[in-house]
Coordinates of C-alpha atoms and ligand atoms in Angstrom, one line a residue:
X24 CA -14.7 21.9 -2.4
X25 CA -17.4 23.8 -3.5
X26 CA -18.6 24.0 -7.2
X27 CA -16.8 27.5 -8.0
X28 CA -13.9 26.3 -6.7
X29 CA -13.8 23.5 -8.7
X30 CA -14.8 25.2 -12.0
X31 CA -13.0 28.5 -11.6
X32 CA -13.3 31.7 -11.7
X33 CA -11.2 34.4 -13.7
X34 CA -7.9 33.7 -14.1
X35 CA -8.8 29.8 -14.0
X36 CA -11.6 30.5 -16.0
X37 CA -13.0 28.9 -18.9
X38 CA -11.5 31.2 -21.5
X39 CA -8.2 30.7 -19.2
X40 CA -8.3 27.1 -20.0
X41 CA -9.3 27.4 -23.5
X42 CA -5.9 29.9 -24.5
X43 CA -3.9 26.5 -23.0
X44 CA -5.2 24.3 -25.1
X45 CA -4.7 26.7 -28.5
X46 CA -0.8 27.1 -27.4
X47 CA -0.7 23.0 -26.8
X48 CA -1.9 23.1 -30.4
X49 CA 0.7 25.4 -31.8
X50 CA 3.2 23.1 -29.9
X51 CA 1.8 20.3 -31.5
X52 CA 0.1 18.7 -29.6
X53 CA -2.4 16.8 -31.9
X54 CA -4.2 13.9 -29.6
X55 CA -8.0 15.4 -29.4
X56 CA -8.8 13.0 -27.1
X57 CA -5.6 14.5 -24.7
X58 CA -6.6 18.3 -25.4
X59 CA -10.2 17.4 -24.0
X60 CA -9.3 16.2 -21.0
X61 CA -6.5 18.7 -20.0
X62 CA -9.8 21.5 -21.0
X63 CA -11.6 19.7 -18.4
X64 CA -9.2 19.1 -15.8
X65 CA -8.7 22.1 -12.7
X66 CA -5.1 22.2 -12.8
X67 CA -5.9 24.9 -10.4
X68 CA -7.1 22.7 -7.7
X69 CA -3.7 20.6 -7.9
X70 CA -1.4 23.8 -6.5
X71 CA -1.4 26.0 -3.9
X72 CA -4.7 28.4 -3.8
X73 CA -1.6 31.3 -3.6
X74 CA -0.5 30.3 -7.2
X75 CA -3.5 29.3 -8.6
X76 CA -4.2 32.2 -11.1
X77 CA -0.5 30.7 -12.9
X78 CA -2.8 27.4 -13.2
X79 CA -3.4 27.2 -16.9
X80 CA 0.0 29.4 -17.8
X81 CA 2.6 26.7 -20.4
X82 CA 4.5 26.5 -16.7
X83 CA 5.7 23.9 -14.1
X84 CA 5.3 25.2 -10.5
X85 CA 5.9 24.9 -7.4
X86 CA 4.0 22.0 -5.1
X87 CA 6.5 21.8 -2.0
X88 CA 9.2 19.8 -0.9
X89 CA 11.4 20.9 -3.9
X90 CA 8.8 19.5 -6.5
X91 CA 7.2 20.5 -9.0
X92 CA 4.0 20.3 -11.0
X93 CA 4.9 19.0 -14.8
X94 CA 4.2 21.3 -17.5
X95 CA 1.3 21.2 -19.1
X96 CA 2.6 21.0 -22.6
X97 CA 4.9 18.4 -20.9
X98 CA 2.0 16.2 -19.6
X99 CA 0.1 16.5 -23.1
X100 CA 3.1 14.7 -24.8
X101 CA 3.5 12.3 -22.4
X102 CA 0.4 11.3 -22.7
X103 CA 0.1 11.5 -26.1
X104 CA 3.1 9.2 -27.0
X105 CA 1.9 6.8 -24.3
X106 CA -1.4 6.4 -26.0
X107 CA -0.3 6.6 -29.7
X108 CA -0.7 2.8 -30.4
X109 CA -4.5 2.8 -29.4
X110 CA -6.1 2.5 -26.3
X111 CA -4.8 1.0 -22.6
X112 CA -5.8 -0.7 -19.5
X113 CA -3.2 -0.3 -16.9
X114 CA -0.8 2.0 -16.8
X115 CA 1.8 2.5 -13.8
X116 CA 2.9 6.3 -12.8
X117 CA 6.3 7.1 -11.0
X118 CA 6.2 10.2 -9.2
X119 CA 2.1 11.0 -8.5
X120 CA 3.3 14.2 -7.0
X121 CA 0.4 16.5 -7.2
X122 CA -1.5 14.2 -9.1
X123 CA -2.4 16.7 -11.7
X124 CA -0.6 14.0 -14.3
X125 CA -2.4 11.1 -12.8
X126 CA -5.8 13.0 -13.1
X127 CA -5.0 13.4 -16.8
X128 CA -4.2 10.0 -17.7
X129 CA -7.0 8.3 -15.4
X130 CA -9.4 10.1 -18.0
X131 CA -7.7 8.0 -20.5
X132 CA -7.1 4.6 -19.5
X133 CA -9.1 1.7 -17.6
X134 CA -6.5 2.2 -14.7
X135 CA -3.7 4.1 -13.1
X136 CA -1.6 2.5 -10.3
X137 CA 0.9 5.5 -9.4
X138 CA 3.8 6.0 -6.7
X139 CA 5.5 8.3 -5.0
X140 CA 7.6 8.4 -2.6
X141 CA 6.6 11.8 -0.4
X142 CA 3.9 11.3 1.6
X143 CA 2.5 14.3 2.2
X144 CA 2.1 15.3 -1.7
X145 CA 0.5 11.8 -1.8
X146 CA -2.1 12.2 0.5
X147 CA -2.7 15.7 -1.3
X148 CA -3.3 14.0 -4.5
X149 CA -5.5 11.6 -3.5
X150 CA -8.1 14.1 -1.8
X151 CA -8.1 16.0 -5.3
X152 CA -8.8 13.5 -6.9
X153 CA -11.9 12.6 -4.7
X154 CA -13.1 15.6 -5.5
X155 CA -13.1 15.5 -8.8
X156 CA -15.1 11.8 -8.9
X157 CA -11.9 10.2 -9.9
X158 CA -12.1 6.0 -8.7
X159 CA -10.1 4.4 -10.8
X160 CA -6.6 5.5 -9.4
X161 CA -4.6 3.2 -6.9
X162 CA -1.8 4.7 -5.2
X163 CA 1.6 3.3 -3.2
X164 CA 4.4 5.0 -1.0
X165 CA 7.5 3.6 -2.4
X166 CA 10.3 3.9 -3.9
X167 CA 8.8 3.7 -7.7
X168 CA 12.2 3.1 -9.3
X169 CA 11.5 -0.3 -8.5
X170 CA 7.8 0.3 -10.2
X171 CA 4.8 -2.1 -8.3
X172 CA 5.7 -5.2 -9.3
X173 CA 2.5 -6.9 -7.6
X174 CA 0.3 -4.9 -10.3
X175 CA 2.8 -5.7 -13.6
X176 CA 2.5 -6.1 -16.1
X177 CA 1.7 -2.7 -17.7
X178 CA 0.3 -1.5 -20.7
X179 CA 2.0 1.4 -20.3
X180 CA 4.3 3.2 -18.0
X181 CA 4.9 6.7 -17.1
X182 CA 7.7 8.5 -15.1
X183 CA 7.4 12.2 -13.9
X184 CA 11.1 12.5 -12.3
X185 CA 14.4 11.4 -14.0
X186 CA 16.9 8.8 -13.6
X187 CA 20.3 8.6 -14.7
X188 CA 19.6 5.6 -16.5
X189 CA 16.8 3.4 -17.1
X190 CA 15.7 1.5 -14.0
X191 CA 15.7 -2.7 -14.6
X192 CA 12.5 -3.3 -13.4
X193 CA 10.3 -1.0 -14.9
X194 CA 11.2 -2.2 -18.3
X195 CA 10.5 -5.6 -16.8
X196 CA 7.1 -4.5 -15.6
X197 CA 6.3 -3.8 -19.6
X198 CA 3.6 -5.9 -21.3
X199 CA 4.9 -7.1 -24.5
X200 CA 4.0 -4.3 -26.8
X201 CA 4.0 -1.7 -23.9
X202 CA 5.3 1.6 -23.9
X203 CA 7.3 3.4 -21.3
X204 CA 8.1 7.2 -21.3
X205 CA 10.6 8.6 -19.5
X206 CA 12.9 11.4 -18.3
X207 CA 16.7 10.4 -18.6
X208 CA 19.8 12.0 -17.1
X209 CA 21.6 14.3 -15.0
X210 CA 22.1 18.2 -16.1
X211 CA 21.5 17.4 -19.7
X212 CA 18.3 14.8 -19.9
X213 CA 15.7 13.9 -23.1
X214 CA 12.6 12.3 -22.9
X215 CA 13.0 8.6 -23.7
X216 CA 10.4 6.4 -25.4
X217 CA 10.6 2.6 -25.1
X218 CA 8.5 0.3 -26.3
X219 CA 9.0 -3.5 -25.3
X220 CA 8.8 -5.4 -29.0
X221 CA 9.1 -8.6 -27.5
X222 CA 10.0 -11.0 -23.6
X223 CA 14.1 -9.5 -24.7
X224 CA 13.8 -6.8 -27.4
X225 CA 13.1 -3.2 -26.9
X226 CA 13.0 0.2 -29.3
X227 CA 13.7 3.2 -28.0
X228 CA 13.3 6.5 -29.7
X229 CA 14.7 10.0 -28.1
X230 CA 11.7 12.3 -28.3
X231 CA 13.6 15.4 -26.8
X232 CA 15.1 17.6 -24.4
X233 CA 13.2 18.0 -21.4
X234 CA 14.1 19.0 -17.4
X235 CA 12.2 17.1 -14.2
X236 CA 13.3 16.9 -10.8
X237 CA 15.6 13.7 -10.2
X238 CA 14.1 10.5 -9.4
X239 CA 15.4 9.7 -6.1
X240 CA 15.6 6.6 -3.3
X241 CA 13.7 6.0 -0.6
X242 CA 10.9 7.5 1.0
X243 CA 9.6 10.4 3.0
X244 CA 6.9 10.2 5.7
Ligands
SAH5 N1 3.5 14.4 -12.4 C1 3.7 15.2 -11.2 C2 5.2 15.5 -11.2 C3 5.7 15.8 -9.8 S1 7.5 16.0 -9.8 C4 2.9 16.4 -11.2 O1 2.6 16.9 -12.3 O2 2.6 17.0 -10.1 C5 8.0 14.4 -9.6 C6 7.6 13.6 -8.5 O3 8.3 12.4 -8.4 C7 7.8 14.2 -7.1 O4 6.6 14.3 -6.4 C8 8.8 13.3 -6.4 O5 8.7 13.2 -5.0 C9 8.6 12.0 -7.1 N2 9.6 11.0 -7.1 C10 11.0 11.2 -7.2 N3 11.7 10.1 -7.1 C11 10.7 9.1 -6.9 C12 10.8 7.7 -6.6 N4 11.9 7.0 -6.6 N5 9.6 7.0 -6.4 C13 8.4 7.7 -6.4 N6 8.3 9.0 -6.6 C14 9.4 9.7 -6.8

């Protein structure tokens, strides 16, 4: 990819970028550190070239295979709440998808271990984020409901598609201390924070209504 593609050009411009970060602040969106990197990161370059002037709208969008990109206001608090308590080192993303979410976080933490279970959108993501210098990102085709136990225990743990309930095993791929964030439900879901307080105890707070694409099983080639 060539430089202009990378940094944009008018509608995924610079002043583009910088009306999405005002409106994440009127939704209150607070981390400074989170704001940065969403300024910096080409959401542009994680959708279809066809779309990409809608790149820096408040807006999921379409990536293919009935998935979407997360909302950018969406990826902001997810972040945010995941790195409220102070800094992490691993953290393990369900649902890499077009990896725009993944891109956002790796800026963050130490490193991001993230599946998914469509091939195709995987090997997508990974050449963005080659091109954007991006090495600290290890990726899996699986089923991610089950998480990647090999890599646990996580600092934190993020989910970009919902379940009906709370998978098992990704609570117990939490570090004591860690923090999950997750979609929940069917028709009606709400973002879910859990953190694990100790090896048996967890808190969970609602943080509030959101809509993803389901989490599903099994993968795709
Ligand atoms: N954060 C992504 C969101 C993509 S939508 C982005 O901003 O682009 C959610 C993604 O979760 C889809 O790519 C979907 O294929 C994936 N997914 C759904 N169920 C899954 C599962 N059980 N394991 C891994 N990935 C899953």
């Amino acid at each position: 990819m060539n430089d202009i593609r990378l940094q944009g050009i008018g509608m995924t411009s610079r002043r583009t970028r910088d009306r999405l970060i005002t409106r994440l602040r009127e939704q209150n969106i607070t981390d400074e550190q989170v704001l940065a990197v969403i300024k910096e990161t080409p959401r542009h370059i994680f959708i279809d070239e066809a779309l990409s002037h809608r790149a820096y709208e408040d807006t999921a969008l379409p990536i293919g295979f009935n998935q979407t990109i997360s909302q950018p206001y969406i990826v902001a608090k997810m972040t945010e709440l995941l790195l409220a308590a102070g800094p992490l080192k691993r953290v393990l993303e369900v649902g890499t998808g077009s990896g725009y979410q993944t891109a956002v976080i790796a800026q963050l933490v130490d490193q991001v271990y993230s599946v998914e279970r469509i091939k195709q959108l995987q090997d997508k993501s990974k050449e963005r984020f080659q091109q954007m210098g991006l090495k600290n990102i290890y990726l899996q085709h699986t089923d991610g409901g089950m998480g990647w136990p090999s890599k646990a225990p996580f600092d934190g743990i993020m989910v970009t598609a919902a379940p009906e309930k709370i998978p098992e095993e990704l609570l117990a791929q939490l570090a004591i201390g860690g923090r999950l964030v997750i979609p929940v439900g069917q028709s009606q879901q709400q973002l879910k924070l859990v953190i694990r307080v100790n090896e048996m105890a967890f808190d969970t707070h609602i943080i509030e209504n959101v809509k993803f694409v389901p989490l599903l099983a099994g993968t795709i080639r």
